[in-house]
Amino acid sequence: MVRKQLAALAASVAALLLPLSGTAQDKAAPALTLTRLDCGTVRVNQLNAFSDTLAYTGQSRDLSVGCYLIRHGETLMLWDFGLPVSLKNAELSREGAMSASMTRTIVEQLGELGIDAADIGYVAVSHFHFDHIGQLADFPKAKLLIGKGDWDVLTSPDKPASVNASPFAAWIDGGAPVEPVSGDKDVFGDGRVVMLNMPGHTPGHHALLVRLSETGTVLLSGDQAHFQENYDRNGVPTFNTDRADTLASFDRFKGLADNLGATVIIQHEPRDVAKLPPFPKAAE
């Protein structure tokens, strides 16, 4: 057990340190780009759902839903899968706790880029909540990368009724490859795209580090935070699975952001959309 833990720690350290040696700047390295896809809007009418200290009594706001296409040479990877297609052109409402809508599917946006769903080699999810897995099932042959803690919940016969495993059917049934990620995961082995272990929101929640040659280091938050004020306050949503883990992950996420001089993109923060080029352009 100790040897396995040391090996996992060494792999995480290697993933974060490798670009510092100059590997990421090697002119022979595959080209790397990051494109934001619009995966909808969530209207939150009771914002205190995102604060277990009731910091937002009486407040509401619209949150963006971002998905991301990563090109690593000839290999294509998607990070997060937005809202389900059933919510396309749904009406946003001021009634109830929240509502959600989307205007274009991931497949439609990929089509504008000349990409077919079958071209996607990797599908990676920050966590298993509905607004991050809604269109995952449209890519049933790609290799799935998911936090082990989340995978364990999805495949448990005792999973909570609130956890929807149906988008993962192709992988749970064995029809497509899956890699449950225990710690950090250097996706392509060159330190430029790294899944970062950030548990707390869910047991296997991850963020994503992307090191681009021109834009610099980008940190995609997953749901470490949902909007800027909650990021600033280290806010903990009422539905997170572990408060202590959430706060520890905030400490790590912000430490990495500061030490790497990273551009932080809070995936649900509309004000962060402009930090990346508008679709169909890509950050390089």
mmCIF file of C-alpha atoms in Angstrom:
data_model
loop_
_atom_site.group_PDB
_atom_site.id
_atom_site.type_symbol
_atom_site.label_atom_id
_atom_site.label_comp_id
_atom_site.label_asym_id
_atom_site.label_seq_id
_atom_site.Cartn_x
_atom_site.Cartn_y
_atom_site.Cartn_z
ATOM 1 C CA MET A 1 0.000 0.000 0.000
ATOM 2 C CA VAL A 2 2.777 2.448 0.921
ATOM 3 C CA ARG A 3 4.597 1.740 -2.341
ATOM 4 C CA LYS A 4 1.412 2.437 -4.328
ATOM 5 C CA GLN A 5 0.881 5.698 -2.462
ATOM 6 C CA LEU A 6 4.472 6.772 -3.116
ATOM 7 C CA ALA A 7 4.127 5.877 -6.793
ATOM 8 C CA ALA A 8 0.951 7.942 -7.070
ATOM 9 C CA LEU A 9 2.616 10.876 -5.345
ATOM 10 C CA ALA A 10 5.639 10.644 -7.653
ATOM 11 C CA ALA A 11 3.377 10.624 -10.704
ATOM 12 C CA SER A 12 1.557 13.747 -9.512
ATOM 13 C CA VAL A 13 4.817 15.564 -8.828
ATOM 14 C CA ALA A 14 6.193 14.564 -12.233
ATOM 15 C CA ALA A 15 3.084 15.803 -14.025
ATOM 16 C CA LEU A 16 3.388 19.253 -12.471
ATOM 17 C CA LEU A 17 7.176 19.597 -12.718
ATOM 18 C CA LEU A 18 7.778 18.243 -16.207
ATOM 19 C CA PRO A 19 7.105 21.502 -18.122
ATOM 20 C CA LEU A 20 9.533 23.370 -15.875
ATOM 21 C CA SER A 21 12.355 21.440 -17.535
ATOM 22 C CA GLY A 22 11.455 22.970 -20.882
ATOM 23 C CA THR A 23 9.604 19.996 -22.304
ATOM 24 C CA ALA A 24 6.408 21.980 -22.812
ATOM 25 C CA GLN A 25 8.291 24.542 -24.868
ATOM 26 C CA ASP A 26 9.994 21.948 -27.091
ATOM 27 C CA LYS A 27 9.390 23.028 -30.683
ATOM 28 C CA ALA A 28 8.893 19.372 -31.636
ATOM 29 C CA ALA A 29 6.057 18.954 -29.150
ATOM 30 C CA PRO A 30 2.556 18.495 -30.608
ATOM 31 C CA ALA A 31 0.534 21.673 -31.021
ATOM 32 C CA LEU A 32 -1.905 22.325 -28.165
ATOM 33 C CA THR A 33 -5.083 24.435 -28.323
ATOM 34 C CA LEU A 34 -8.092 25.054 -26.091
ATOM 35 C CA THR A 35 -11.553 25.975 -27.418
ATOM 36 C CA ARG A 36 -14.538 26.902 -25.263
ATOM 37 C CA LEU A 37 -17.902 25.484 -26.267
ATOM 38 C CA ASP A 38 -21.177 27.028 -25.079
ATOM 39 C CA CYS A 39 -23.053 24.351 -23.157
ATOM 40 C CA GLY A 40 -25.915 26.425 -21.802
ATOM 41 C CA THR A 41 -27.140 28.544 -18.912
ATOM 42 C CA VAL A 42 -28.360 27.685 -15.423
ATOM 43 C CA ARG A 43 -30.651 30.217 -13.750
ATOM 44 C CA VAL A 44 -30.288 29.975 -9.984
ATOM 45 C CA ASN A 45 -33.172 31.560 -8.101
ATOM 46 C CA GLN A 46 -31.964 30.599 -4.616
ATOM 47 C CA LEU A 47 -28.266 31.411 -4.562
ATOM 48 C CA ASN A 48 -27.826 30.225 -0.983
ATOM 49 C CA ALA A 49 -27.659 26.715 -2.438
ATOM 50 C CA PHE A 50 -24.034 27.640 -3.110
ATOM 51 C CA SER A 51 -23.272 28.794 0.436
ATOM 52 C CA ASP A 52 -23.529 26.702 3.577
ATOM 53 C CA THR A 53 -23.026 29.947 5.525
ATOM 54 C CA LEU A 54 -26.054 31.616 3.851
ATOM 55 C CA ALA A 55 -23.977 34.362 2.228
ATOM 56 C CA TYR A 56 -26.446 35.080 -0.593
ATOM 57 C CA THR A 57 -29.875 35.348 1.021
ATOM 58 C CA GLY A 58 -32.432 36.695 -1.415
ATOM 59 C CA GLN A 59 -30.025 36.662 -4.340
ATOM 60 C CA SER A 60 -30.240 34.982 -7.728
ATOM 61 C CA ARG A 61 -28.095 34.910 -10.855
ATOM 62 C CA ASP A 62 -27.522 33.212 -14.173
ATOM 63 C CA LEU A 63 -24.519 30.910 -14.439
ATOM 64 C CA SER A 64 -22.811 29.903 -17.663
ATOM 65 C CA VAL A 65 -22.083 26.287 -18.575
ATOM 66 C CA GLY A 66 -18.767 25.755 -20.329
ATOM 67 C CA CYS A 67 -17.370 22.701 -22.102
ATOM 68 C CA TYR A 68 -13.887 22.609 -23.612
ATOM 69 C CA LEU A 69 -12.221 21.056 -26.647
ATOM 70 C CA ILE A 70 -8.513 20.311 -26.326
ATOM 71 C CA ARG A 71 -6.403 19.520 -29.395
ATOM 72 C CA HIS A 72 -3.126 17.808 -28.583
ATOM 73 C CA GLY A 73 -1.523 17.195 -31.936
ATOM 74 C CA GLU A 74 -3.907 14.884 -33.765
ATOM 75 C CA THR A 75 -5.687 13.785 -30.587
ATOM 76 C CA LEU A 76 -8.939 15.438 -29.493
ATOM 77 C CA MET A 77 -10.239 15.563 -25.935
ATOM 78 C CA LEU A 78 -13.409 17.059 -24.460
ATOM 79 C CA TRP A 79 -13.597 18.351 -20.899
ATOM 80 C CA ASP A 80 -17.120 18.357 -19.412
ATOM 81 C CA PHE A 81 -20.364 17.821 -21.314
ATOM 82 C CA GLY A 82 -22.864 20.434 -20.235
ATOM 83 C CA LEU A 83 -26.618 20.130 -20.053
ATOM 84 C CA PRO A 84 -28.658 17.317 -21.575
ATOM 85 C CA VAL A 85 -30.018 17.797 -25.093
ATOM 86 C CA SER A 86 -33.561 17.609 -23.692
ATOM 87 C CA LEU A 87 -33.023 21.151 -22.365
ATOM 88 C CA LYS A 88 -32.289 22.620 -25.815
ATOM 89 C CA ASN A 89 -34.319 25.831 -26.172
ATOM 90 C CA ALA A 90 -35.999 25.275 -22.795
ATOM 91 C CA GLU A 91 -37.445 28.359 -21.135
ATOM 92 C CA LEU A 92 -35.521 29.812 -18.202
ATOM 93 C CA SER A 93 -37.778 30.538 -15.242
ATOM 94 C CA ARG A 94 -37.806 32.751 -12.160
ATOM 95 C CA GLU A 95 -39.868 30.096 -10.377
ATOM 96 C CA GLY A 96 -38.437 27.214 -8.377
ATOM 97 C CA ALA A 97 -34.862 26.733 -7.174
ATOM 98 C CA MET A 98 -33.295 26.772 -10.652
ATOM 99 C CA SER A 99 -33.866 26.113 -14.330
ATOM 100 C CA ALA A 100 -31.559 25.466 -17.269
ATOM 101 C CA SER A 101 -31.418 25.863 -21.026
ATOM 102 C CA MET A 102 -29.050 25.459 -23.962
ATOM 103 C CA THR A 103 -29.145 26.616 -27.578
ATOM 104 C CA ARG A 104 -26.518 24.467 -29.342
ATOM 105 C CA THR A 105 -25.346 20.937 -28.664
ATOM 106 C CA ILE A 106 -21.706 19.935 -28.406
ATOM 107 C CA VAL A 107 -22.051 17.806 -31.536
ATOM 108 C CA GLU A 108 -23.445 20.782 -33.458
ATOM 109 C CA GLN A 109 -20.561 23.007 -32.372
ATOM 110 C CA LEU A 110 -17.992 20.344 -33.197
ATOM 111 C CA GLY A 111 -19.596 20.084 -36.631
ATOM 112 C CA GLU A 112 -18.892 23.772 -37.191
ATOM 113 C CA LEU A 113 -15.236 22.943 -36.558
ATOM 114 C CA GLY A 114 -15.318 20.036 -38.996
ATOM 115 C CA ILE A 115 -15.135 17.460 -36.192
ATOM 116 C CA ASP A 116 -17.268 14.334 -35.969
ATOM 117 C CA ALA A 117 -18.202 12.823 -32.604
ATOM 118 C CA ALA A 118 -16.218 9.718 -33.546
ATOM 119 C CA ASP A 119 -13.059 11.842 -33.857
ATOM 120 C CA ILE A 120 -12.948 12.457 -30.083
ATOM 121 C CA GLY A 121 -10.329 10.255 -28.428
ATOM 122 C CA TYR A 122 -10.774 11.236 -24.778
ATOM 123 C CA VAL A 123 -13.782 12.355 -22.761
ATOM 124 C CA ALA A 124 -12.895 13.713 -19.324
ATOM 125 C CA VAL A 125 -15.317 14.955 -16.697
ATOM 126 C CA SER A 126 -14.668 17.139 -13.697
ATOM 127 C CA HIS A 127 -17.451 15.341 -11.784
ATOM 128 C CA PHE A 128 -20.770 13.550 -12.196
ATOM 129 C CA HIS A 129 -23.342 16.362 -11.729
ATOM 130 C CA PHE A 130 -25.997 16.686 -14.437
ATOM 131 C CA ASP A 131 -24.709 19.941 -15.948
ATOM 132 C CA HIS A 132 -21.280 18.405 -16.580
ATOM 133 C CA ILE A 133 -22.319 15.068 -18.097
ATOM 134 C CA GLY A 134 -25.471 15.924 -20.075
ATOM 135 C CA GLN A 135 -24.100 15.062 -23.525
ATOM 136 C CA LEU A 136 -21.429 12.532 -22.554
ATOM 137 C CA ALA A 137 -23.393 9.666 -24.089
ATOM 138 C CA ASP A 138 -22.887 11.198 -27.568
ATOM 139 C CA PHE A 139 -19.261 9.980 -27.445
ATOM 140 C CA PRO A 140 -19.636 6.282 -26.532
ATOM 141 C CA LYS A 141 -16.368 5.052 -28.089
ATOM 142 C CA ALA A 142 -13.960 7.562 -26.521
ATOM 143 C CA LYS A 143 -11.827 6.741 -23.491
ATOM 144 C CA LEU A 144 -13.371 8.132 -20.307
ATOM 145 C CA LEU A 145 -11.243 9.829 -17.642
ATOM 146 C CA ILE A 146 -13.063 10.372 -14.340
ATOM 147 C CA GLY A 147 -12.104 10.752 -10.705
ATOM 148 C CA LYS A 148 -12.050 7.361 -8.985
ATOM 149 C CA GLY A 149 -14.188 8.625 -6.124
ATOM 150 C CA ASP A 150 -16.918 9.587 -8.582
ATOM 151 C CA TRP A 151 -16.568 6.351 -10.540
ATOM 152 C CA ASP A 152 -16.970 4.359 -7.344
ATOM 153 C CA VAL A 153 -20.240 6.189 -6.623
ATOM 154 C CA LEU A 154 -21.545 5.720 -10.171
ATOM 155 C CA THR A 155 -20.853 1.993 -10.144
ATOM 156 C CA SER A 156 -22.101 1.328 -6.620
ATOM 157 C CA PRO A 157 -25.366 -0.587 -6.208
ATOM 158 C CA ASP A 158 -26.077 1.750 -3.276
ATOM 159 C CA LYS A 159 -25.554 5.052 -5.109
ATOM 160 C CA PRO A 160 -27.889 7.899 -4.066
ATOM 161 C CA ALA A 161 -31.078 8.348 -6.082
ATOM 162 C CA SER A 162 -29.846 11.822 -7.058
ATOM 163 C CA VAL A 163 -26.881 10.346 -8.979
ATOM 164 C CA ASN A 164 -27.715 9.667 -12.631
ATOM 165 C CA ALA A 165 -25.418 7.011 -14.054
ATOM 166 C CA SER A 166 -27.227 6.602 -17.381
ATOM 167 C CA PRO A 167 -24.883 8.908 -19.372
ATOM 168 C CA PHE A 168 -22.057 6.561 -18.358
ATOM 169 C CA ALA A 169 -23.768 3.389 -19.610
ATOM 170 C CA ALA A 170 -21.281 2.720 -22.435
ATOM 171 C CA TRP A 171 -18.398 2.702 -19.960
ATOM 172 C CA ILE A 172 -20.147 0.977 -17.056
ATOM 173 C CA ASP A 173 -21.282 -1.806 -19.396
ATOM 174 C CA GLY A 174 -17.740 -2.292 -20.687
ATOM 175 C CA GLY A 175 -18.384 -1.085 -24.229
ATOM 176 C CA ALA A 176 -15.771 1.665 -24.009
ATOM 177 C CA PRO A 177 -12.512 2.123 -22.079
ATOM 178 C CA VAL A 178 -12.483 3.992 -18.775
ATOM 179 C CA GLU A 179 -9.692 5.084 -16.467
ATOM 180 C CA PRO A 180 -10.722 6.006 -12.909
ATOM 181 C CA VAL A 181 -8.215 8.670 -11.836
ATOM 182 C CA SER A 182 -7.103 8.423 -8.194
ATOM 183 C CA GLY A 183 -4.900 11.518 -7.948
ATOM 184 C CA ASP A 184 -3.567 13.814 -10.655
ATOM 185 C CA LYS A 185 -3.495 12.562 -14.238
ATOM 186 C CA ASP A 186 -1.000 13.732 -16.880
ATOM 187 C CA VAL A 187 -3.258 12.991 -19.825
ATOM 188 C CA PHE A 188 -0.729 13.049 -22.657
ATOM 189 C CA GLY A 189 2.457 12.372 -20.704
ATOM 190 C CA ASP A 190 4.093 15.752 -21.379
ATOM 191 C CA GLY A 191 2.719 17.762 -18.438
ATOM 192 C CA ARG A 192 0.656 20.103 -20.576
ATOM 193 C CA VAL A 193 -2.825 18.744 -19.832
ATOM 194 C CA VAL A 194 -3.196 17.560 -16.239
ATOM 195 C CA MET A 195 -6.310 16.554 -14.338
ATOM 196 C CA LEU A 196 -5.891 17.899 -10.794
ATOM 197 C CA ASN A 197 -7.361 16.038 -7.848
ATOM 198 C CA MET A 198 -9.685 18.505 -6.073
ATOM 199 C CA PRO A 199 -12.154 16.454 -3.989
ATOM 200 C CA GLY A 200 -14.900 17.996 -1.901
ATOM 201 C CA HIS A 201 -17.570 19.070 -4.357
ATOM 202 C CA THR A 202 -17.885 15.362 -5.130
ATOM 203 C CA PRO A 203 -15.613 12.541 -3.936
ATOM 204 C CA GLY A 204 -13.653 12.418 -7.195
ATOM 205 C CA HIS A 205 -13.915 16.035 -8.346
ATOM 206 C CA HIS A 206 -11.062 17.277 -10.568
ATOM 207 C CA ALA A 207 -9.959 20.551 -12.115
ATOM 208 C CA LEU A 208 -7.894 20.791 -15.314
ATOM 209 C CA LEU A 209 -4.536 22.448 -15.933
ATOM 210 C CA VAL A 210 -3.687 23.329 -19.542
ATOM 211 C CA ARG A 211 -0.299 24.805 -20.420
ATOM 212 C CA LEU A 212 -0.548 26.716 -23.718
ATOM 213 C CA SER A 213 2.479 28.066 -25.568
ATOM 214 C CA GLU A 214 1.101 31.593 -26.166
ATOM 215 C CA THR A 215 -1.732 32.050 -23.668
ATOM 216 C CA GLY A 216 0.221 30.493 -20.814
ATOM 217 C CA THR A 217 -1.164 28.285 -18.062
ATOM 218 C CA VAL A 218 -4.945 27.986 -17.784
ATOM 219 C CA LEU A 219 -6.805 26.435 -14.846
ATOM 220 C CA LEU A 220 -10.343 25.209 -15.533
ATOM 221 C CA SER A 221 -12.158 25.084 -12.218
ATOM 222 C CA GLY A 222 -14.653 22.295 -12.690
ATOM 223 C CA ASP A 223 -16.997 23.187 -9.833
ATOM 224 C CA GLN A 224 -14.344 24.136 -7.290
ATOM 225 C CA ALA A 225 -16.220 27.431 -7.361
ATOM 226 C CA HIS A 226 -19.302 28.487 -9.307
ATOM 227 C CA PHE A 227 -18.819 32.269 -9.463
ATOM 228 C CA GLN A 228 -16.207 34.848 -8.539
ATOM 229 C CA GLU A 229 -17.576 35.861 -5.146
ATOM 230 C CA ASN A 230 -17.707 32.262 -4.001
ATOM 231 C CA TYR A 231 -14.165 31.718 -5.271
ATOM 232 C CA ASP A 232 -12.956 34.770 -3.329
ATOM 233 C CA ARG A 233 -14.663 33.586 -0.114
ATOM 234 C CA ASN A 234 -13.816 29.871 -0.432
ATOM 235 C CA GLY A 235 -17.559 29.299 -0.407
ATOM 236 C CA VAL A 236 -18.907 25.789 0.114
ATOM 237 C CA PRO A 237 -22.202 24.816 -1.554
ATOM 238 C CA THR A 238 -24.748 23.091 0.656
ATOM 239 C CA PHE A 239 -24.661 19.997 -1.588
ATOM 240 C CA ASN A 240 -20.882 19.402 -1.526
ATOM 241 C CA THR A 241 -19.892 15.982 -0.229
ATOM 242 C CA ASP A 242 -17.083 17.093 2.108
ATOM 243 C CA ARG A 243 -16.509 20.576 3.542
ATOM 244 C CA ALA A 244 -12.953 19.971 4.766
ATOM 245 C CA ASP A 245 -11.912 18.498 1.422
ATOM 246 C CA THR A 246 -13.477 21.464 -0.389
ATOM 247 C CA LEU A 247 -11.463 23.947 1.661
ATOM 248 C CA ALA A 248 -8.255 21.944 1.206
ATOM 249 C CA SER A 249 -8.867 21.874 -2.536
ATOM 250 C CA PHE A 250 -9.420 25.640 -2.557
ATOM 251 C CA ASP A 251 -6.041 26.038 -0.873
ATOM 252 C CA ARG A 252 -4.330 23.849 -3.452
ATOM 253 C CA PHE A 253 -6.149 25.371 -6.443
ATOM 254 C CA LYS A 254 -5.334 28.944 -5.441
ATOM 255 C CA GLY A 255 -1.744 28.011 -4.598
ATOM 256 C CA LEU A 256 -1.262 26.540 -8.060
ATOM 257 C CA ALA A 257 -2.918 29.555 -9.677
ATOM 258 C CA ASP A 258 -0.591 31.952 -7.859
ATOM 259 C CA ASN A 259 2.607 29.967 -8.272
ATOM 260 C CA LEU A 260 2.042 29.228 -11.957
ATOM 261 C CA GLY A 261 0.689 32.680 -12.813
ATOM 262 C CA ALA A 262 -2.324 30.897 -14.267
ATOM 263 C CA THR A 263 -5.432 32.294 -15.864
ATOM 264 C CA VAL A 264 -8.270 30.972 -13.710
ATOM 265 C CA ILE A 265 -11.487 30.178 -15.530
ATOM 266 C CA ILE A 266 -14.454 29.524 -13.261
ATOM 267 C CA GLN A 267 -16.501 27.382 -15.584
ATOM 268 C CA HIS A 268 -19.888 28.690 -14.403
ATOM 269 C CA GLU A 269 -18.842 32.363 -14.212
ATOM 270 C CA PRO A 270 -20.197 34.382 -17.181
ATOM 271 C CA ARG A 271 -17.563 37.049 -16.540
ATOM 272 C CA ASP A 272 -14.827 34.480 -17.262
ATOM 273 C CA VAL A 273 -16.107 33.523 -20.709
ATOM 274 C CA ALA A 274 -14.127 36.373 -22.303
ATOM 275 C CA LYS A 275 -10.849 35.035 -20.890
ATOM 276 C CA LEU A 276 -10.712 32.651 -23.841
ATOM 277 C CA PRO A 277 -11.204 33.537 -27.519
ATOM 278 C CA PRO A 278 -14.824 33.437 -28.729
ATOM 279 C CA PHE A 279 -15.942 30.303 -30.536
ATOM 280 C CA PRO A 280 -14.822 29.074 -33.047
ATOM 281 C CA LYS A 281 -11.399 30.542 -32.254
ATOM 282 C CA ALA A 282 -9.020 28.632 -30.007
ATOM 283 C CA ALA A 283 -6.488 29.702 -27.401
ATOM 284 C CA GLU A 284 -2.957 28.592 -28.306
#
